[in-house]
Amino acid sequence: MAGDFNLALMLTVIKIMLTDKQELLEMAPINHCKQGKTRLKAMTLVELLIVVSIIAILASFAYPAYQTQVIHGNRSVALSDLVRIQLYLENGYNGGYSDGRDVIMSGGSCQLCESNNSHYLITIVADNHSYTISADPQGNQEQDSCLTNRSEIITLDHSGHGKPKACWK
């Protein structure tokens, strides 16, 4: 009985070897090794477009907020420069403020200031009894929300009054 089975198996193998390839493929079980569907691990164009559009939406909200914070930060530096200049002028008062102004504005630029001339241009007008320190916004700083128009500048005078009030809050 076992011999008949082996003989039948050998005849089947010989028959397979002699038959056409198409018949061989029809006899082989196709889904024997892999059960289920395989999927490539990659992004489709639609998925990529969704991700790009989400990033664009987030950037459209984040970038203007970032610009506003940069403008406010530059204004804070300019305000601290004005107060620093005021303290220097008051400490160095000796019958007038002009000598202090000349030391601070040596060479046409502010020696005490941390702000960049590309953000604010600092000027001092001083005489024996009073002074006015000004910060004129430059470039993107002209878009500061505390300024009502582009020709407005931030000032601090000898009595400690700063204008415009919205910038000093």
Short mmCIF file of N, CA and C in Angstrom, two decimals:
data_model
loop_
_atom_site.label_atom_id
_atom_site.label_comp_id
_atom_site.label_asym_id
_atom_site.label_seq_id
_atom_site.Cartn_x
_atom_site.Cartn_y
_atom_site.Cartn_z
N MET A 1 0.81 -1.17 0.00
CA MET A 1 0.00 0.00 0.00
C MET A 1 0.87 1.26 0.00
N ALA A 2 1.89 1.28 0.82
CA ALA A 2 2.79 2.42 0.86
C ALA A 2 3.54 2.52 -0.46
N GLY A 3 3.84 1.41 -1.06
CA GLY A 3 4.53 1.42 -2.34
C GLY A 3 3.67 2.01 -3.43
N ASP A 4 2.36 1.74 -3.40
CA ASP A 4 1.45 2.31 -4.38
C ASP A 4 1.38 3.83 -4.25
N PHE A 5 1.41 4.30 -3.00
CA PHE A 5 1.37 5.74 -2.75
C PHE A 5 2.62 6.42 -3.28
N ASN A 6 3.79 5.80 -3.03
CA ASN A 6 5.05 6.36 -3.52
C ASN A 6 5.09 6.36 -5.04
N LEU A 7 4.57 5.34 -5.64
CA LEU A 7 4.54 5.26 -7.09
C LEU A 7 3.62 6.33 -7.67
N ALA A 8 2.49 6.54 -7.03
CA ALA A 8 1.56 7.57 -7.50
C ALA A 8 2.18 8.96 -7.35
N LEU A 9 2.90 9.16 -6.28
CA LEU A 9 3.57 10.44 -6.05
C LEU A 9 4.64 10.69 -7.10
N MET A 10 5.41 9.65 -7.42
CA MET A 10 6.45 9.79 -8.44
C MET A 10 5.84 10.08 -9.81
N LEU A 11 4.75 9.45 -10.12
CA LEU A 11 4.10 9.70 -11.41
C LEU A 11 3.56 11.13 -11.48
N THR A 12 3.07 11.63 -10.37
CA THR A 12 2.57 13.01 -10.33
C THR A 12 3.71 13.99 -10.54
N VAL A 13 4.85 13.73 -9.90
CA VAL A 13 6.01 14.61 -10.04
C VAL A 13 6.49 14.60 -11.48
N ILE A 14 6.55 13.42 -12.10
CA ILE A 14 6.98 13.33 -13.50
C ILE A 14 6.00 14.06 -14.40
N LYS A 15 4.72 13.90 -14.11
CA LYS A 15 3.70 14.57 -14.91
C LYS A 15 3.86 16.09 -14.80
N ILE A 16 4.13 16.56 -13.60
CA ILE A 16 4.31 18.00 -13.39
C ILE A 16 5.53 18.49 -14.17
N MET A 17 6.59 17.73 -14.16
CA MET A 17 7.80 18.13 -14.85
C MET A 17 7.59 18.19 -16.36
N LEU A 18 6.72 17.36 -16.87
CA LEU A 18 6.51 17.30 -18.30
C LEU A 18 5.42 18.25 -18.79
N THR A 19 4.62 18.77 -17.90
CA THR A 19 3.50 19.62 -18.33
C THR A 19 3.96 21.05 -18.57
N ASP A 20 3.08 21.81 -19.12
CA ASP A 20 3.33 23.21 -19.42
C ASP A 20 3.43 24.01 -18.11
N LYS A 21 4.12 25.10 -18.19
CA LYS A 21 4.31 25.93 -16.99
C LYS A 21 2.98 26.47 -16.49
N GLN A 22 2.08 26.78 -17.37
CA GLN A 22 0.79 27.33 -16.95
C GLN A 22 0.04 26.33 -16.10
N GLU A 23 0.08 25.08 -16.49
CA GLU A 23 -0.58 24.05 -15.69
C GLU A 23 0.09 23.91 -14.34
N LEU A 24 1.41 24.06 -14.32
CA LEU A 24 2.15 23.98 -13.06
C LEU A 24 1.70 25.09 -12.11
N LEU A 25 1.52 26.28 -12.66
CA LEU A 25 1.08 27.40 -11.83
C LEU A 25 -0.34 27.19 -11.32
N GLU A 26 -1.18 26.58 -12.15
CA GLU A 26 -2.55 26.32 -11.73
C GLU A 26 -2.61 25.29 -10.61
N MET A 27 -1.68 24.38 -10.59
CA MET A 27 -1.67 23.34 -9.56
C MET A 27 -1.10 23.84 -8.23
N ALA A 28 -0.22 24.83 -8.27
CA ALA A 28 0.42 25.30 -7.04
C ALA A 28 -0.56 26.16 -6.25
N PRO A 29 -0.59 25.97 -4.94
CA PRO A 29 -1.46 26.81 -4.12
C PRO A 29 -0.88 28.24 -4.03
N ILE A 30 -1.67 29.23 -4.40
CA ILE A 30 -1.18 30.60 -4.49
C ILE A 30 -1.05 31.26 -3.11
N ASN A 31 -2.03 31.14 -2.28
CA ASN A 31 -2.04 31.82 -0.98
C ASN A 31 -1.53 30.93 0.14
N HIS A 32 -0.72 29.98 -0.20
CA HIS A 32 -0.25 29.05 0.82
C HIS A 32 0.73 29.72 1.79
N CYS A 33 1.66 30.55 1.28
CA CYS A 33 2.69 31.13 2.14
C CYS A 33 2.22 32.38 2.87
N LYS A 34 1.54 33.28 2.19
CA LYS A 34 1.14 34.54 2.80
C LYS A 34 -0.37 34.61 2.87
N GLN A 35 -0.84 34.71 4.06
CA GLN A 35 -2.28 34.88 4.25
C GLN A 35 -2.55 36.38 4.40
N GLY A 36 -3.47 36.92 3.70
CA GLY A 36 -3.81 38.34 3.82
C GLY A 36 -3.08 39.20 2.80
N LYS A 37 -3.43 40.45 2.81
CA LYS A 37 -2.93 41.40 1.85
C LYS A 37 -1.72 42.14 2.43
N THR A 38 -0.72 42.34 1.63
CA THR A 38 0.43 43.13 2.09
C THR A 38 0.26 44.56 1.59
N ARG A 39 0.73 45.51 2.39
CA ARG A 39 0.61 46.93 2.04
C ARG A 39 1.98 47.57 2.12
N LEU A 40 2.27 48.39 1.15
CA LEU A 40 3.53 49.12 1.18
C LEU A 40 3.50 50.14 2.31
N LYS A 41 4.64 50.33 2.93
CA LYS A 41 4.72 51.29 4.03
C LYS A 41 5.21 52.62 3.49
N ALA A 42 4.31 53.40 2.92
CA ALA A 42 4.63 54.70 2.35
C ALA A 42 3.41 55.60 2.46
N MET A 43 3.64 56.90 2.27
CA MET A 43 2.53 57.85 2.34
C MET A 43 1.95 58.05 0.95
N THR A 44 0.65 58.19 0.90
CA THR A 44 0.01 58.50 -0.38
C THR A 44 0.07 60.01 -0.59
N LEU A 45 -0.22 60.42 -1.78
CA LEU A 45 -0.22 61.84 -2.10
C LEU A 45 -1.28 62.59 -1.29
N VAL A 46 -2.41 61.98 -1.09
CA VAL A 46 -3.48 62.62 -0.31
C VAL A 46 -3.04 62.83 1.13
N GLU A 47 -2.40 61.82 1.72
CA GLU A 47 -1.91 61.97 3.09
C GLU A 47 -0.87 63.08 3.18
N LEU A 48 0.00 63.16 2.21
CA LEU A 48 1.02 64.20 2.18
C LEU A 48 0.39 65.59 2.05
N LEU A 49 -0.61 65.72 1.21
CA LEU A 49 -1.30 67.00 1.05
C LEU A 49 -2.02 67.41 2.32
N ILE A 50 -2.59 66.47 3.03
CA ILE A 50 -3.26 66.78 4.30
C ILE A 50 -2.25 67.30 5.32
N VAL A 51 -1.11 66.65 5.42
CA VAL A 51 -0.07 67.08 6.36
C VAL A 51 0.44 68.48 6.00
N VAL A 52 0.69 68.72 4.72
CA VAL A 52 1.18 70.02 4.29
C VAL A 52 0.14 71.11 4.56
N SER A 53 -1.13 70.82 4.32
CA SER A 53 -2.17 71.83 4.57
C SER A 53 -2.33 72.12 6.06
N ILE A 54 -2.19 71.12 6.91
CA ILE A 54 -2.25 71.35 8.36
C ILE A 54 -1.09 72.23 8.81
N ILE A 55 0.10 71.96 8.30
CA ILE A 55 1.27 72.79 8.64
C ILE A 55 1.06 74.22 8.15
N ALA A 56 0.50 74.39 6.96
CA ALA A 56 0.27 75.74 6.42
C ALA A 56 -0.75 76.50 7.27
N ILE A 57 -1.79 75.83 7.72
CA ILE A 57 -2.80 76.48 8.57
C ILE A 57 -2.18 76.90 9.90
N LEU A 58 -1.40 76.02 10.51
CA LEU A 58 -0.74 76.36 11.77
C LEU A 58 0.24 77.52 11.59
N ALA A 59 0.98 77.51 10.50
CA ALA A 59 1.94 78.59 10.25
C ALA A 59 1.24 79.92 10.01
N SER A 60 0.06 79.88 9.39
CA SER A 60 -0.66 81.14 9.13
C SER A 60 -1.11 81.80 10.43
N PHE A 61 -1.29 81.03 11.50
CA PHE A 61 -1.62 81.60 12.80
C PHE A 61 -0.37 81.91 13.61
N ALA A 62 0.63 81.09 13.52
CA ALA A 62 1.81 81.22 14.37
C ALA A 62 2.73 82.36 13.93
N TYR A 63 2.93 82.55 12.65
CA TYR A 63 3.91 83.54 12.19
C TYR A 63 3.51 84.97 12.55
N PRO A 64 2.26 85.40 12.33
CA PRO A 64 1.90 86.76 12.77
C PRO A 64 2.04 86.96 14.28
N ALA A 65 1.71 85.94 15.05
CA ALA A 65 1.88 86.04 16.50
C ALA A 65 3.36 86.16 16.86
N TYR A 66 4.19 85.43 16.15
CA TYR A 66 5.64 85.51 16.36
C TYR A 66 6.15 86.91 16.03
N GLN A 67 5.72 87.47 14.90
CA GLN A 67 6.15 88.81 14.51
C GLN A 67 5.73 89.85 15.55
N THR A 68 4.52 89.73 16.07
CA THR A 68 4.04 90.66 17.10
C THR A 68 4.90 90.58 18.34
N GLN A 69 5.27 89.37 18.75
CA GLN A 69 6.11 89.22 19.93
C GLN A 69 7.51 89.77 19.71
N VAL A 70 8.04 89.63 18.52
CA VAL A 70 9.36 90.20 18.21
C VAL A 70 9.30 91.72 18.28
N ILE A 71 8.24 92.31 17.74
CA ILE A 71 8.08 93.77 17.78
C ILE A 71 7.95 94.25 19.22
N HIS A 72 7.16 93.54 20.03
CA HIS A 72 7.02 93.92 21.45
C HIS A 72 8.34 93.76 22.20
N GLY A 73 9.08 92.73 21.89
CA GLY A 73 10.38 92.51 22.53
C GLY A 73 11.37 93.61 22.19
N ASN A 74 11.41 94.01 20.91
CA ASN A 74 12.30 95.10 20.50
C ASN A 74 11.89 96.41 21.16
N ARG A 75 10.57 96.63 21.31
CA ARG A 75 10.11 97.84 21.98
C ARG A 75 10.54 97.84 23.44
N SER A 76 10.45 96.70 24.11
CA SER A 76 10.87 96.61 25.51
C SER A 76 12.34 96.95 25.68
N VAL A 77 13.16 96.49 24.75
CA VAL A 77 14.59 96.81 24.80
C VAL A 77 14.79 98.31 24.62
N ALA A 78 14.06 98.92 23.69
CA ALA A 78 14.18 100.37 23.46
C ALA A 78 13.72 101.16 24.69
N LEU A 79 12.63 100.73 25.32
CA LEU A 79 12.15 101.42 26.52
C LEU A 79 13.17 101.32 27.65
N SER A 80 13.77 100.17 27.80
CA SER A 80 14.80 100.04 28.84
C SER A 80 16.01 100.91 28.52
N ASP A 81 16.32 101.07 27.23
CA ASP A 81 17.41 101.98 26.84
C ASP A 81 17.08 103.42 27.21
N LEU A 82 15.83 103.84 26.97
CA LEU A 82 15.43 105.20 27.31
C LEU A 82 15.56 105.45 28.81
N VAL A 83 15.12 104.50 29.61
CA VAL A 83 15.22 104.63 31.07
C VAL A 83 16.68 104.61 31.51
N ARG A 84 17.49 103.77 30.90
CA ARG A 84 18.92 103.72 31.23
C ARG A 84 19.59 105.06 30.92
N ILE A 85 19.25 105.66 29.78
CA ILE A 85 19.79 106.97 29.42
C ILE A 85 19.32 108.02 30.43
N GLN A 86 18.03 107.96 30.79
CA GLN A 86 17.50 108.92 31.77
C GLN A 86 18.27 108.82 33.09
N LEU A 87 18.50 107.62 33.57
CA LEU A 87 19.25 107.44 34.82
C LEU A 87 20.67 107.99 34.70
N TYR A 88 21.30 107.76 33.58
CA TYR A 88 22.66 108.27 33.37
C TYR A 88 22.67 109.80 33.37
N LEU A 89 21.69 110.39 32.68
CA LEU A 89 21.61 111.85 32.63
C LEU A 89 21.35 112.44 34.01
N GLU A 90 20.45 111.82 34.77
CA GLU A 90 20.12 112.33 36.11
C GLU A 90 21.31 112.17 37.06
N ASN A 91 22.00 111.05 36.97
CA ASN A 91 23.16 110.84 37.85
C ASN A 91 24.31 111.78 37.51
N GLY A 92 24.43 112.14 36.24
CA GLY A 92 25.53 112.99 35.81
C GLY A 92 25.19 114.47 35.75
N TYR A 93 24.01 114.85 36.26
CA TYR A 93 23.59 116.26 36.19
C TYR A 93 24.55 117.12 36.99
N ASN A 94 25.08 118.14 36.32
CA ASN A 94 25.99 119.08 36.97
C ASN A 94 25.72 120.47 36.40
N GLY A 95 24.52 120.96 36.66
CA GLY A 95 24.12 122.26 36.12
C GLY A 95 23.58 122.18 34.71
N GLY A 96 23.55 121.01 34.13
CA GLY A 96 23.01 120.83 32.79
C GLY A 96 23.10 119.37 32.36
N TYR A 97 22.37 119.06 31.30
CA TYR A 97 22.32 117.69 30.80
C TYR A 97 23.15 117.49 29.54
N SER A 98 23.68 118.56 28.99
CA SER A 98 24.37 118.48 27.69
C SER A 98 25.62 117.62 27.73
N ASP A 99 26.38 117.69 28.83
CA ASP A 99 27.61 116.90 28.92
C ASP A 99 27.30 115.40 28.88
N GLY A 100 26.27 114.99 29.59
CA GLY A 100 25.87 113.58 29.59
C GLY A 100 25.43 113.11 28.22
N ARG A 101 24.72 113.99 27.51
CA ARG A 101 24.27 113.65 26.16
C ARG A 101 25.45 113.38 25.25
N ASP A 102 26.48 114.21 25.35
CA ASP A 102 27.65 114.05 24.49
C ASP A 102 28.39 112.74 24.76
N VAL A 103 28.42 112.32 26.02
CA VAL A 103 29.08 111.05 26.37
C VAL A 103 28.26 109.87 25.85
N ILE A 104 26.94 109.94 26.03
CA ILE A 104 26.07 108.83 25.62
C ILE A 104 26.06 108.67 24.10
N MET A 105 25.98 109.78 23.38
CA MET A 105 25.85 109.73 21.92
C MET A 105 27.19 109.93 21.23
N SER A 106 28.23 109.38 21.76
CA SER A 106 29.56 109.49 21.18
C SER A 106 29.63 108.79 19.83
N GLY A 107 30.13 109.50 18.84
CA GLY A 107 30.29 108.91 17.52
C GLY A 107 28.99 108.74 16.76
N GLY A 108 27.92 109.41 17.17
CA GLY A 108 26.65 109.34 16.46
C GLY A 108 25.79 108.15 16.82
N SER A 109 26.28 107.28 17.69
CA SER A 109 25.46 106.15 18.11
C SER A 109 25.43 106.09 19.64
N CYS A 110 24.40 105.49 20.15
CA CYS A 110 24.20 105.40 21.59
C CYS A 110 25.16 104.38 22.20
N GLN A 111 25.96 104.83 23.16
CA GLN A 111 26.95 103.95 23.79
C GLN A 111 26.35 103.10 24.91
N LEU A 112 25.22 103.51 25.48
CA LEU A 112 24.58 102.77 26.57
C LEU A 112 23.49 101.81 26.09
N CYS A 113 23.11 101.95 24.84
CA CYS A 113 21.92 101.24 24.34
C CYS A 113 22.21 99.79 23.97
N GLU A 114 21.22 98.96 24.23
CA GLU A 114 21.26 97.57 23.79
C GLU A 114 20.48 97.36 22.50
N SER A 115 19.58 98.30 22.20
CA SER A 115 18.77 98.14 20.99
C SER A 115 19.60 98.43 19.74
N ASN A 116 19.22 97.77 18.69
CA ASN A 116 19.90 97.87 17.41
C ASN A 116 19.37 99.08 16.64
N ASN A 117 20.23 99.80 15.94
CA ASN A 117 19.78 100.95 15.14
C ASN A 117 18.81 100.55 14.04
N SER A 118 18.79 99.29 13.66
CA SER A 118 17.85 98.85 12.63
C SER A 118 16.44 98.70 13.21
N HIS A 119 16.30 98.72 14.54
CA HIS A 119 14.98 98.64 15.19
C HIS A 119 14.52 100.02 15.68
N TYR A 120 15.38 100.72 16.38
CA TYR A 120 15.05 102.06 16.90
C TYR A 120 16.27 102.96 16.78
N LEU A 121 16.03 104.19 16.35
CA LEU A 121 17.08 105.20 16.29
C LEU A 121 16.91 106.10 17.52
N ILE A 122 17.86 106.06 18.43
CA ILE A 122 17.79 106.80 19.69
C ILE A 122 18.43 108.17 19.50
N THR A 123 17.72 109.22 19.94
CA THR A 123 18.25 110.58 19.92
C THR A 123 17.99 111.26 21.26
N ILE A 124 18.85 112.21 21.61
CA ILE A 124 18.71 112.96 22.86
C ILE A 124 18.80 114.45 22.53
N VAL A 125 17.79 115.19 22.97
CA VAL A 125 17.81 116.65 22.87
C VAL A 125 17.89 117.16 24.30
N ALA A 126 18.98 117.85 24.65
CA ALA A 126 19.18 118.27 26.04
C ALA A 126 19.72 119.69 26.10
N ASP A 127 19.32 120.40 27.16
CA ASP A 127 19.91 121.70 27.49
C ASP A 127 20.22 121.70 28.99
N ASN A 128 20.35 122.87 29.58
CA ASN A 128 20.72 122.93 30.99
C ASN A 128 19.62 122.46 31.94
N HIS A 129 18.35 122.60 31.55
CA HIS A 129 17.26 122.33 32.48
C HIS A 129 16.34 121.18 32.07
N SER A 130 16.45 120.68 30.89
CA SER A 130 15.53 119.62 30.45
C SER A 130 16.18 118.75 29.37
N TYR A 131 15.54 117.65 29.12
CA TYR A 131 15.97 116.76 28.05
C TYR A 131 14.77 115.96 27.56
N THR A 132 14.87 115.51 26.34
CA THR A 132 13.89 114.58 25.77
C THR A 132 14.68 113.50 25.04
N ILE A 133 14.40 112.26 25.44
CA ILE A 133 15.05 111.11 24.80
C ILE A 133 14.01 110.49 23.87
N SER A 134 14.39 110.23 22.64
CA SER A 134 13.44 109.71 21.65
C SER A 134 13.94 108.40 21.06
N ALA A 135 12.99 107.53 20.77
CA ALA A 135 13.27 106.28 20.06
C ALA A 135 12.39 106.26 18.82
N ASP A 136 13.00 106.45 17.68
CA ASP A 136 12.28 106.49 16.41
C ASP A 136 12.27 105.09 15.80
N PRO A 137 11.08 104.46 15.67
CA PRO A 137 11.03 103.10 15.14
C PRO A 137 11.50 103.03 13.69
N GLN A 138 12.23 101.98 13.38
CA GLN A 138 12.77 101.76 12.04
C GLN A 138 12.27 100.42 11.51
N GLY A 139 12.07 100.32 10.22
CA GLY A 139 11.70 99.05 9.58
C GLY A 139 10.39 98.49 10.10
N ASN A 140 10.40 97.22 10.49
CA ASN A 140 9.19 96.54 10.97
C ASN A 140 8.65 97.13 12.26
N GLN A 141 9.49 97.81 13.03
CA GLN A 141 9.04 98.40 14.29
C GLN A 141 8.00 99.50 14.06
N GLU A 142 7.94 100.05 12.87
CA GLU A 142 6.92 101.05 12.55
C GLU A 142 5.51 100.46 12.60
N GLN A 143 5.41 99.14 12.56
CA GLN A 143 4.11 98.47 12.61
C GLN A 143 3.68 98.15 14.04
N ASP A 144 4.38 98.71 15.02
CA ASP A 144 4.06 98.45 16.42
C ASP A 144 2.64 98.93 16.73
N SER A 145 1.88 98.11 17.42
CA SER A 145 0.48 98.41 17.69
C SER A 145 0.30 99.58 18.66
N CYS A 146 1.31 99.94 19.43
CA CYS A 146 1.17 101.06 20.37
C CYS A 146 1.28 102.41 19.67
N LEU A 147 1.77 102.43 18.46
CA LEU A 147 1.90 103.68 17.71
C LEU A 147 0.66 103.89 16.85
N THR A 148 0.08 105.09 16.93
CA THR A 148 -1.15 105.34 16.18
C THR A 148 -0.88 105.63 14.70
N ASN A 149 0.30 106.14 14.39
CA ASN A 149 0.66 106.34 12.99
C ASN A 149 2.16 106.13 12.83
N ARG A 150 2.60 106.03 11.60
CA ARG A 150 4.01 105.68 11.33
C ARG A 150 4.99 106.80 11.67
N SER A 151 4.51 108.03 11.79
CA SER A 151 5.42 109.13 12.10
C SER A 151 5.59 109.34 13.61
N GLU A 152 4.87 108.58 14.41
CA GLU A 152 4.94 108.73 15.86
C GLU A 152 6.21 108.08 16.41
N ILE A 153 6.80 108.72 17.42
CA ILE A 153 8.00 108.18 18.05
C ILE A 153 7.76 108.03 19.55
N ILE A 154 8.56 107.20 20.18
CA ILE A 154 8.47 106.98 21.62
C ILE A 154 9.42 107.96 22.29
N THR A 155 8.91 108.69 23.30
CA THR A 155 9.74 109.69 23.97
C THR A 155 9.67 109.53 25.49
N LEU A 156 10.69 110.06 26.14
CA LEU A 156 10.77 110.14 27.59
C LEU A 156 11.42 111.48 27.92
N ASP A 157 10.74 112.29 28.76
CA ASP A 157 11.30 113.62 29.05
C ASP A 157 11.90 113.67 30.46
N HIS A 158 12.42 114.85 30.82
CA HIS A 158 13.12 115.04 32.09
C HIS A 158 12.22 114.85 33.31
N SER A 159 10.91 115.01 33.14
CA SER A 159 9.99 114.83 34.27
C SER A 159 9.50 113.39 34.39
N GLY A 160 9.96 112.51 33.51
CA GLY A 160 9.59 111.09 33.58
C GLY A 160 8.34 110.73 32.82
N HIS A 161 7.82 111.65 32.01
CA HIS A 161 6.62 111.37 31.22
C HIS A 161 7.01 110.70 29.90
N GLY A 162 6.42 109.55 29.66
CA GLY A 162 6.67 108.84 28.42
C GLY A 162 5.47 108.93 27.49
N LYS A 163 5.74 109.08 26.21
CA LYS A 163 4.68 109.14 25.20
C LYS A 163 5.04 108.20 24.07
N PRO A 164 4.11 107.67 23.37
CA PRO A 164 2.68 107.57 23.68
C PRO A 164 2.44 106.63 24.85
N LYS A 165 1.38 106.89 25.56
CA LYS A 165 1.08 106.13 26.79
C LYS A 165 0.94 104.63 26.52
N ALA A 166 0.38 104.28 25.37
CA ALA A 166 0.16 102.86 25.06
C ALA A 166 1.47 102.08 25.00
N CYS A 167 2.55 102.74 24.62
CA CYS A 167 3.84 102.05 24.52
C CYS A 167 4.49 101.83 25.88
N TRP A 168 4.11 102.61 26.87
CA TRP A 168 4.75 102.53 28.19
C TRP A 168 3.98 101.64 29.16
N LYS A 169 2.97 100.92 28.69
CA LYS A 169 2.20 100.03 29.59
C LYS A 169 2.92 98.74 29.80
#
